[in-house]
Coordinates of C-alpha atoms in Angstrom, one line a residue:
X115 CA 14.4 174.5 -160.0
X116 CA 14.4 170.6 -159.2
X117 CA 12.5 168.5 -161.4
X118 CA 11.7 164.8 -160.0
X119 CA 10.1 162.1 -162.0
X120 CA 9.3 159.1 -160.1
X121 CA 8.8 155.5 -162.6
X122 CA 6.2 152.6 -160.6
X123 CA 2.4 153.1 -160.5
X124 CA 1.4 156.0 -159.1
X125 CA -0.3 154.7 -156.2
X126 CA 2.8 153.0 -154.2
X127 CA 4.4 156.2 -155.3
X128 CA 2.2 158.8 -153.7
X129 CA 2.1 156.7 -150.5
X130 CA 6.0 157.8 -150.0
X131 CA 5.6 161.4 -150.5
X132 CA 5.2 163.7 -147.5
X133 CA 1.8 164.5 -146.2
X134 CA 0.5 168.1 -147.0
X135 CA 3.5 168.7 -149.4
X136 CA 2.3 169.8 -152.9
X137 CA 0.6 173.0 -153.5
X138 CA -1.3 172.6 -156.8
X139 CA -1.5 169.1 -158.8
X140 CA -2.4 169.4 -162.4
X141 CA -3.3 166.3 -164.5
X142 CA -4.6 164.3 -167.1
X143 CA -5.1 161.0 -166.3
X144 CA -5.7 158.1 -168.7
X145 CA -9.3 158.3 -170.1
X146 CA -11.0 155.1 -169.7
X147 CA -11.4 152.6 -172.3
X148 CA -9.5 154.8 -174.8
X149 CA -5.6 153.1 -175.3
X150 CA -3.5 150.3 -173.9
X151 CA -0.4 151.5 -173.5
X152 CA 1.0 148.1 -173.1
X153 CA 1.9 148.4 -169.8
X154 CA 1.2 146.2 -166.6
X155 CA -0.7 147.9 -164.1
X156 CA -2.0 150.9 -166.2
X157 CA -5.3 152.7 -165.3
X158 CA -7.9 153.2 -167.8
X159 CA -8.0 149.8 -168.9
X160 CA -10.7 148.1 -166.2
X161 CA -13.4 146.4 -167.9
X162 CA -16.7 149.0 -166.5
X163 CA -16.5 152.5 -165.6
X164 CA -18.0 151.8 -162.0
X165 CA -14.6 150.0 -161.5
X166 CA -12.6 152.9 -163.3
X167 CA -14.0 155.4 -161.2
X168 CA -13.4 153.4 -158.3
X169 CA -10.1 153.4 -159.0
X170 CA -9.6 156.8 -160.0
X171 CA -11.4 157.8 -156.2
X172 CA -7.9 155.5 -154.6
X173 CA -5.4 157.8 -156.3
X174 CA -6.9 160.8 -155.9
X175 CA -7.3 159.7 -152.3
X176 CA -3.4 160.0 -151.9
X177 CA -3.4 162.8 -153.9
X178 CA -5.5 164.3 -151.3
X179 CA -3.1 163.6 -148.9
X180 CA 0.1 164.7 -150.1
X181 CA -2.0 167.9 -150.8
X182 CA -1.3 171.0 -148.8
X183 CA -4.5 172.5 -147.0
X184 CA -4.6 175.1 -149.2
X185 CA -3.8 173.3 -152.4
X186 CA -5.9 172.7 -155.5
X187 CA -6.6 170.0 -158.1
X188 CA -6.9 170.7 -161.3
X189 CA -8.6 167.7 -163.0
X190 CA -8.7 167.6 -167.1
X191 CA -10.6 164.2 -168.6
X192 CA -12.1 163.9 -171.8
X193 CA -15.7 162.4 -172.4
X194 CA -16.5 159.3 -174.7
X195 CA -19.1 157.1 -175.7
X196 CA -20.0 153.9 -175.3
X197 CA -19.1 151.3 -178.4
X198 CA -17.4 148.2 -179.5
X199 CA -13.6 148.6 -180.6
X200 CA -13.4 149.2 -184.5
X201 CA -10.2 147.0 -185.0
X202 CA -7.9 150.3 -185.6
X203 CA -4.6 150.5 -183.5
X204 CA -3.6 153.5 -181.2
X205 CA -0.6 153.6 -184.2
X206 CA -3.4 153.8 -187.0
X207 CA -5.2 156.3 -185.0
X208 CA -2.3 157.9 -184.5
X209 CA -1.6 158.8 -188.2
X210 CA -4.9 159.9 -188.7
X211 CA -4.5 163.0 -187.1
X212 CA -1.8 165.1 -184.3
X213 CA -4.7 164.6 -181.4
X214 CA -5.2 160.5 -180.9
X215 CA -7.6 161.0 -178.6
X216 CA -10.5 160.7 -180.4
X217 CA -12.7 158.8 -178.1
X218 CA -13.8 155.8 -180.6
X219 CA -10.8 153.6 -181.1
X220 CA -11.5 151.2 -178.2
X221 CA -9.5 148.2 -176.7
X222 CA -12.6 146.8 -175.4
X223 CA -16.3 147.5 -175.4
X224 CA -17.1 150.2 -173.1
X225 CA -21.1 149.5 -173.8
X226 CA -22.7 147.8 -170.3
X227 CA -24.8 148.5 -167.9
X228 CA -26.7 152.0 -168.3
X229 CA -24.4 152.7 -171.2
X230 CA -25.9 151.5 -174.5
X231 CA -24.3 151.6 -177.8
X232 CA -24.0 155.4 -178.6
X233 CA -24.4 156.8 -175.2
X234 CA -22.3 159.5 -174.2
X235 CA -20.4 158.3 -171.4
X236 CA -20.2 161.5 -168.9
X237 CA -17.4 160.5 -167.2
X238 CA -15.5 163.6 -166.5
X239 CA -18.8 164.4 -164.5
X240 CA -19.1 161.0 -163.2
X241 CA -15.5 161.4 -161.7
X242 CA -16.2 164.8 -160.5
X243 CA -19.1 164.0 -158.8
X244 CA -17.5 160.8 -157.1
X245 CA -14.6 163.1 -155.9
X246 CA -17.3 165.1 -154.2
X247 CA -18.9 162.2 -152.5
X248 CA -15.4 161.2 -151.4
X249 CA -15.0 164.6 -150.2
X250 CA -13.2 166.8 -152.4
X251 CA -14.9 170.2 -152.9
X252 CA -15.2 170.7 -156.7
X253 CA -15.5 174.8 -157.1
X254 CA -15.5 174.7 -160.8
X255 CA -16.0 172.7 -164.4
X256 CA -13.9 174.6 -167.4
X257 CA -14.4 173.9 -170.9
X258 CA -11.5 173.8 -172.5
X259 CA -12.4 174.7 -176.9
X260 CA -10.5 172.9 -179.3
X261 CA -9.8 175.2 -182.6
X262 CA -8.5 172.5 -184.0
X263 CA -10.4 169.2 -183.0
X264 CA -10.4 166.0 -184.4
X265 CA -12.2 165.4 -187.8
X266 CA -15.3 163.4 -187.2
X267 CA -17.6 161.5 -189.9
X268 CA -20.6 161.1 -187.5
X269 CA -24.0 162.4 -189.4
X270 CA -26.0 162.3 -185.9
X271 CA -25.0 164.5 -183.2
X272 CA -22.4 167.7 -183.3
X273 CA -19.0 166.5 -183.4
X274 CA -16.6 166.7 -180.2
X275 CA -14.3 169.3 -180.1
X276 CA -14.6 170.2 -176.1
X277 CA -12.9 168.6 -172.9
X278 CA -13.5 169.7 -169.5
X279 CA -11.5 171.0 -166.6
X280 CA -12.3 170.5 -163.0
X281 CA -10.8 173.3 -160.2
X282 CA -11.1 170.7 -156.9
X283 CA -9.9 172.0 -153.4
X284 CA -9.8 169.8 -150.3
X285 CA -11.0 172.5 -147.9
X286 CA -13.0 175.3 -148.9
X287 CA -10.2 178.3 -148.4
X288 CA -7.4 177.8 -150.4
X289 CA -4.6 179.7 -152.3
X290 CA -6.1 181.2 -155.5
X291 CA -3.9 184.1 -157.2
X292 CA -6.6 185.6 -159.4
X293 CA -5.0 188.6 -160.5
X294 CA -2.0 186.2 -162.3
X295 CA -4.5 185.0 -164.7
X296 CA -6.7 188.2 -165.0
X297 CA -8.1 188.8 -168.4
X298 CA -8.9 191.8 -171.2
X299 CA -11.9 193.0 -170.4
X300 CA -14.7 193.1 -172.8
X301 CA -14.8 195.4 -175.5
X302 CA -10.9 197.0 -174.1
X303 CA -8.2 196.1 -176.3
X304 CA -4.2 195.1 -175.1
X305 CA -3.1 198.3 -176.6
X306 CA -5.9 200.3 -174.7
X307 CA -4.9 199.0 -171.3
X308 CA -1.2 199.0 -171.5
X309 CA -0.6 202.4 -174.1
X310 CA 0.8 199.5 -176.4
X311 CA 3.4 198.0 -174.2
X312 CA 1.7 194.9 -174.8
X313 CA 2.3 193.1 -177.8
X314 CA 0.0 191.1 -179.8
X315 CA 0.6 187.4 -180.3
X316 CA 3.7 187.1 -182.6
X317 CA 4.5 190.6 -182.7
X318 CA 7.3 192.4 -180.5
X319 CA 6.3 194.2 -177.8
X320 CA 7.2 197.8 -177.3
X321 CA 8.8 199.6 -174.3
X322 CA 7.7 198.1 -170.7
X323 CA 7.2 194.1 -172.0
X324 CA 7.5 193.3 -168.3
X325 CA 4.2 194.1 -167.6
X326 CA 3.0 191.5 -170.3
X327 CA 2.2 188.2 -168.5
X328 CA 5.3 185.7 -167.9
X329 CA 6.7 183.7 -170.8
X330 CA 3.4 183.3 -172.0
X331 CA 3.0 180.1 -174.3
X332 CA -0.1 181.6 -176.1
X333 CA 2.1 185.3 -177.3
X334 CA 5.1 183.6 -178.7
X335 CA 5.9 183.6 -182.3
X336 CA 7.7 180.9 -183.8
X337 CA 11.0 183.0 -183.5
X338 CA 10.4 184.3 -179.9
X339 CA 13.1 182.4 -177.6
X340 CA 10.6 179.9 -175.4
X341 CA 8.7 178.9 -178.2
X342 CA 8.0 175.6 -179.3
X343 CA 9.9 174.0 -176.6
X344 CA 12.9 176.5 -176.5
X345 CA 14.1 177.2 -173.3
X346 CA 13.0 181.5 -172.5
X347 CA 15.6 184.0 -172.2
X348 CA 13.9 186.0 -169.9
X349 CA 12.0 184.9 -167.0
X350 CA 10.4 188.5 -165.6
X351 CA 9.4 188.2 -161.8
X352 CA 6.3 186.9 -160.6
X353 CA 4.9 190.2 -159.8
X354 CA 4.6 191.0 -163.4
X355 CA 2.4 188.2 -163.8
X356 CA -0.7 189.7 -163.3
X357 CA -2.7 191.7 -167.1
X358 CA -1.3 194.8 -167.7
X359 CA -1.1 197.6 -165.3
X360 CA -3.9 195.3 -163.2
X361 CA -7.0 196.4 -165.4
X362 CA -8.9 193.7 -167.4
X363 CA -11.1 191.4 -165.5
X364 CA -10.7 187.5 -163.8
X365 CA -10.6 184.4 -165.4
X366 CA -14.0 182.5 -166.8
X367 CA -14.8 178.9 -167.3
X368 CA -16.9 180.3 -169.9
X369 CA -17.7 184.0 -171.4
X370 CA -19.9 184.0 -174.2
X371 CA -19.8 187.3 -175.2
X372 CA -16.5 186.5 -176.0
X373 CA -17.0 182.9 -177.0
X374 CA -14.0 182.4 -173.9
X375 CA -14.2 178.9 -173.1
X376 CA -10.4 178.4 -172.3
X377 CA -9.9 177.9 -176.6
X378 CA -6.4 176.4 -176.4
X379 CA -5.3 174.2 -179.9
X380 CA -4.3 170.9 -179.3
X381 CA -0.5 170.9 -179.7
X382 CA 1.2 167.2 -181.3
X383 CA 4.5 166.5 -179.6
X384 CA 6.6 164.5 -182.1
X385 CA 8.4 161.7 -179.6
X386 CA 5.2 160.9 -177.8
X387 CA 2.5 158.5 -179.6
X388 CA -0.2 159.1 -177.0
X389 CA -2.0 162.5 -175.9
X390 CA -0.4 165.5 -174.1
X391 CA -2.3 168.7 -172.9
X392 CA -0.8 171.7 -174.6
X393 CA 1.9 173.9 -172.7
X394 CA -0.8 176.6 -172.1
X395 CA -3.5 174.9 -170.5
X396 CA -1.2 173.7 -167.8
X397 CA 0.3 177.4 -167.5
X398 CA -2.9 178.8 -166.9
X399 CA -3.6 175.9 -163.8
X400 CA -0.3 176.7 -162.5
X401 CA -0.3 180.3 -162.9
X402 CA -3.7 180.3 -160.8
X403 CA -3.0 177.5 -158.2
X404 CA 0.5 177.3 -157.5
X405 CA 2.4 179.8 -155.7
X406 CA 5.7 181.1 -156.5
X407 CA 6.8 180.7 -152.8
X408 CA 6.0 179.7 -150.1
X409 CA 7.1 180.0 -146.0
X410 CA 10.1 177.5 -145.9
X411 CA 9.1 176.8 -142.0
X412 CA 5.4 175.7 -142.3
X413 CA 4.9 175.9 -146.0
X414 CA 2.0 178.4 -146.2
X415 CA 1.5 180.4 -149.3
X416 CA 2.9 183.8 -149.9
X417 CA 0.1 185.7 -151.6
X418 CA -0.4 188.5 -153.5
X419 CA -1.8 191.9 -152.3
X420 CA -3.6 194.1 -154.3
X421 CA -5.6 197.3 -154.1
X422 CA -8.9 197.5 -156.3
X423 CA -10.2 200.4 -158.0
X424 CA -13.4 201.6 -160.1
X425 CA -12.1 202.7 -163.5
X426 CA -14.4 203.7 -167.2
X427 CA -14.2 201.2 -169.4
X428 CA -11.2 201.8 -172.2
X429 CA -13.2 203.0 -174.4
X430 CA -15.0 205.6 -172.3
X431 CA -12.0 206.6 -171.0
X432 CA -10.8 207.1 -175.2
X433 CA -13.4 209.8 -175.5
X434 CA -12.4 211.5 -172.6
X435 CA -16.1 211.4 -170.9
X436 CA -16.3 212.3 -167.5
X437 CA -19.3 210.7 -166.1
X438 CA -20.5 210.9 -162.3
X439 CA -19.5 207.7 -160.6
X440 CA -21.9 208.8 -157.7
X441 CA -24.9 208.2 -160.3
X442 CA -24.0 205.6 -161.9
X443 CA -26.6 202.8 -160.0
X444 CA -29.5 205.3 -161.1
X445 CA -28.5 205.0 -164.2
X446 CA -27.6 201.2 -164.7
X447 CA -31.1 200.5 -163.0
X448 CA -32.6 202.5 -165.3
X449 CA -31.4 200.4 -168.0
X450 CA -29.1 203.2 -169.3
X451 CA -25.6 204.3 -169.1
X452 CA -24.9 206.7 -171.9
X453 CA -22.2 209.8 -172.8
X454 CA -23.5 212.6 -174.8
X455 CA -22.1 211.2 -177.8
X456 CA -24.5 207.6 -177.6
X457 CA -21.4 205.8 -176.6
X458 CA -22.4 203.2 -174.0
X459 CA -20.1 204.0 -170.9
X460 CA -18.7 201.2 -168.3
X461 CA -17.5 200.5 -165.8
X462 CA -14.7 197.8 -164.2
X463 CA -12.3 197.2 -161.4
X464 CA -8.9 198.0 -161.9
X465 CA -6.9 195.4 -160.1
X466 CA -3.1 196.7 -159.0
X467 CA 0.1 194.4 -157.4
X468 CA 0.9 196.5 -154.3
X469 CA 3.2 193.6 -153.1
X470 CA 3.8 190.0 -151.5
X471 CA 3.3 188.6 -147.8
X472 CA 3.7 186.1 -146.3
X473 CA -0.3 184.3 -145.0
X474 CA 1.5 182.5 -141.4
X475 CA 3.0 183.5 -138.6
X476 CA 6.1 182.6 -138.6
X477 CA 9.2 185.0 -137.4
X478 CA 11.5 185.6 -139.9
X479 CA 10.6 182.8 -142.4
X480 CA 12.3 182.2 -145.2
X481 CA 10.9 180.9 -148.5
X482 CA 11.1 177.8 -151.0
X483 CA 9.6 177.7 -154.2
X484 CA 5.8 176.1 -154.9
X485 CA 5.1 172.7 -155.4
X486 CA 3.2 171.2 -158.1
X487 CA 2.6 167.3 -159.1
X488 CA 1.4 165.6 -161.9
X489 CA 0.5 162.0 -161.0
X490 CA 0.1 160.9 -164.6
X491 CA 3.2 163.1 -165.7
X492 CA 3.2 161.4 -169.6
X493 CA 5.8 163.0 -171.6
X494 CA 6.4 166.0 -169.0
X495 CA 4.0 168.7 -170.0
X496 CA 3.4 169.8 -166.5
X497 CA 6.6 169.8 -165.4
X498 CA 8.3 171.7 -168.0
X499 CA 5.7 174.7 -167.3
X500 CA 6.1 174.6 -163.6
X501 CA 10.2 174.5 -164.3
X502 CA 10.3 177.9 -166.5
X503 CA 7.7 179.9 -164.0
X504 CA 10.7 178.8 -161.2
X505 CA 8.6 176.3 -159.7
X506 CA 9.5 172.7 -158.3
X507 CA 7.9 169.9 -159.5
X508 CA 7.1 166.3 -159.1
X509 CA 6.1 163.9 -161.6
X510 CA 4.6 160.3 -161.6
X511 CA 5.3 158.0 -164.7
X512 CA 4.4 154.0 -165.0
X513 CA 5.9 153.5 -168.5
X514 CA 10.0 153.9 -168.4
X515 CA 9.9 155.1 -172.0
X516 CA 7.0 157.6 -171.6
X517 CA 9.7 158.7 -168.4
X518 CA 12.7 159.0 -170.6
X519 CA 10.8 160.9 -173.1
X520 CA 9.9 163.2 -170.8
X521 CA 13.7 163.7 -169.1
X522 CA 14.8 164.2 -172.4
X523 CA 12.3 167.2 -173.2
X524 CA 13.1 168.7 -169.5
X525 CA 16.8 168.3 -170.0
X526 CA 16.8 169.5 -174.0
X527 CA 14.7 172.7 -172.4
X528 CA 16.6 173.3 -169.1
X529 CA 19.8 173.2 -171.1
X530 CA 23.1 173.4 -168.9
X531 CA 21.3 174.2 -165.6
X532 CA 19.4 171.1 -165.6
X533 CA 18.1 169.8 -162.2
X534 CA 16.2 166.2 -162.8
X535 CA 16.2 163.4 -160.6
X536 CA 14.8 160.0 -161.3
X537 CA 13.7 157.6 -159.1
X538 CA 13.0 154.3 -160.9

């Protein structure tokens, strides 16, 4: 797949992509107030927020365009507060921990206007809420759970260990492939779903490991070809995407039965002194948004088709209860939904790949591979995910270095096939 990273601010360098080209963009743009990178022309460093966001509302304006109608945006920005800088470097703050975004080393005072000293900032919301006034449709906020936060001293609030994801469309249809990112159920374990084809993290898989989602960053152990930046050996097809055998349920923004609030660890890369988002956040955006391919005529999606079915829960199904479905609503209005034996019984939909079709009219078409774009592609993060699930992808840079860093990791990962271009 073609990797293309494009150097200049990354507003000239939308307005020369195509118009309706990109299928899913997934980003993290620089938060405001929080570094200067020591680069002329860089975002994040305007002196109030209302200007910021004003900002942010032009390049996501282009991103707009270059968006296909039935693309998506998915948006990750990290909250602050409002204070004076405390004199520490972005190096010093660096070396205190692997995450340097830790929302109090400022190079400026963020406090003015409605922000005091100590106010949360809100601007992920802020932004989200401008994109809607400027038109975007936002259709969800996800928290992504840091395990492994930064340490903080404060005494008077909870410390921060949360950013937040925003799922933005610009029309309200658009390609979602919910069954690549479906989820265990529940209270139903991997090895009750798939008759243990599917291997826990760090442990090999049994017979049938296609079923197990694609090259998944999250169920690699250290010595698993893919991980930690290794290039994968084996790239199943993107039919094999979806949970195991189809059962399981769809993807949350937050479960808290579970405690599922998209818990990814922040993961440090070593050549990079400023933030990236870890590999699996950005798989799980790209598995969801971004088609594998798409009509090479008009550029409509090819989407997944799938037959649904009412299943027992696994562990119904264990005991070997046979319960009548045809009764069931009596019972689950009544409060009660119980086997002989006192086992609670369920029940969930069982969601099953039949096949892919094309969603236009064309005659014949043949088919390209998805689009995705990272405006703010820092050390390559979203590219390299999009390049191993046999996607195309385009990324915007303004610092040369944090460019070469990033063709470097592509190249280091694509190995002898590598296909990068660019563009200063």
């Amino acid at each position: 797949m073609t990797v293309s990273i494009l150097i200049g601010d990354v507003r000239d360098r939308l307005r020369t992509m195509p118009a309706e080209s990109v299928d899913c963009v997934v980003t993290s743009p620089p938060y405001w107030g929080l570094r200067d990178y020591d680069v002329d022309g860089q975002i994040g460093l305007e002196p109030t927020l209302a200007e910021h966001l004003t900002v942010m509302v032009e390049v996501f304006e282009e991103v707009r365009r270059v968006l296909k109608p039935t693309g998506t945006l998915w948006l990750n920005y990290g909250d602050c507060y409002a204070t004076a800088p405390n004199g520490r470097s972005a190096a010093e703050a660096k070396a205190v921990g692997g995450d340097d975004r830790t929302f109090r080393d400022k190079p400026f005072s963020t406090i003015g206007g409605v922000l005091k000293p100590k106010d949360l900032c809100m601007v992920p919301n802020r932004l989200a809420i401008a994109l809607q006034e400027a038109g975007w449709w936002v259709r969800s906020e996800i928290i992504w759970a840091k395990p492994n936060p930064m340490p903080e001293s404060v005494k008077d609030r909870p410390a921060s260990s949360h950013e937040k994801i925003f799922l933005l469309s610009k029309a309200p249809h658009y390609y979602y492939d919910a069954a690549a990112v479906r989820q265990e159920a529940v209270g139903q374990t991997a090895h009750d779903l798939t008759g243990g084809r599917y291997a826990p993290p760090g442990q090999p898989a049994h017979s049938g490991t296609r079923t197990a989602r694609r090259d998944s960053f999250a169920r690699v152990s250290k010595d698993t070809p893919g991980a930690h930046g290794q290039k994968p050996q084996n790239r199943p097809d993107r039919e094999d995407i979806a949970y195991p055998r189809g059962a399981g349920r769809s993807l949350r923004n937050w479960e808290p039965a579970s405690l599922e609030v998209w818990p990814i660890a922040t993961r440090p890369f070593s050549e990079a002194h400023f933030a990236t988002f870890p590999p699996e956040l950005a798989e799980r955006c790209i598995l969801a948004g971004a088609p594998a391919k798409c009509c090479s005529t008009c550029g409509a999606p090819v989407v997944r088709a799938v037959e649904t079915e009412l299943v027992p829960t696994a562990k119904a199904a264990k005991r070997n209860v046979v319960d009548d479905r045809d009764g069931r609503a009596d019972r689950q209005d009544a409060g009660s939904n119980r086997a002989k034996d006192g086992h609670v019984l369920g029940w969930s939909n069982r969601v099953t790949t039949t096949g892919f079709a094309k969603s236009c009219a064309c005659v014949d078409p043949g088919t390209v591979p998805g689009v995705v774009l990272d405006p703010f592609g820092g050390a390559g993060t979203t590219a390299l995910v999009a390049d191993r699930h046999g996607l195309d992808c385009t990324i915007i840079e303004l610092n040369p270095k944090y460019a070469e860093i990033a063709r470097r990791r592509l190249s280091a990962d694509q190995g002898l096939f590598a296909q990068i271009e660019v563009a200063a």
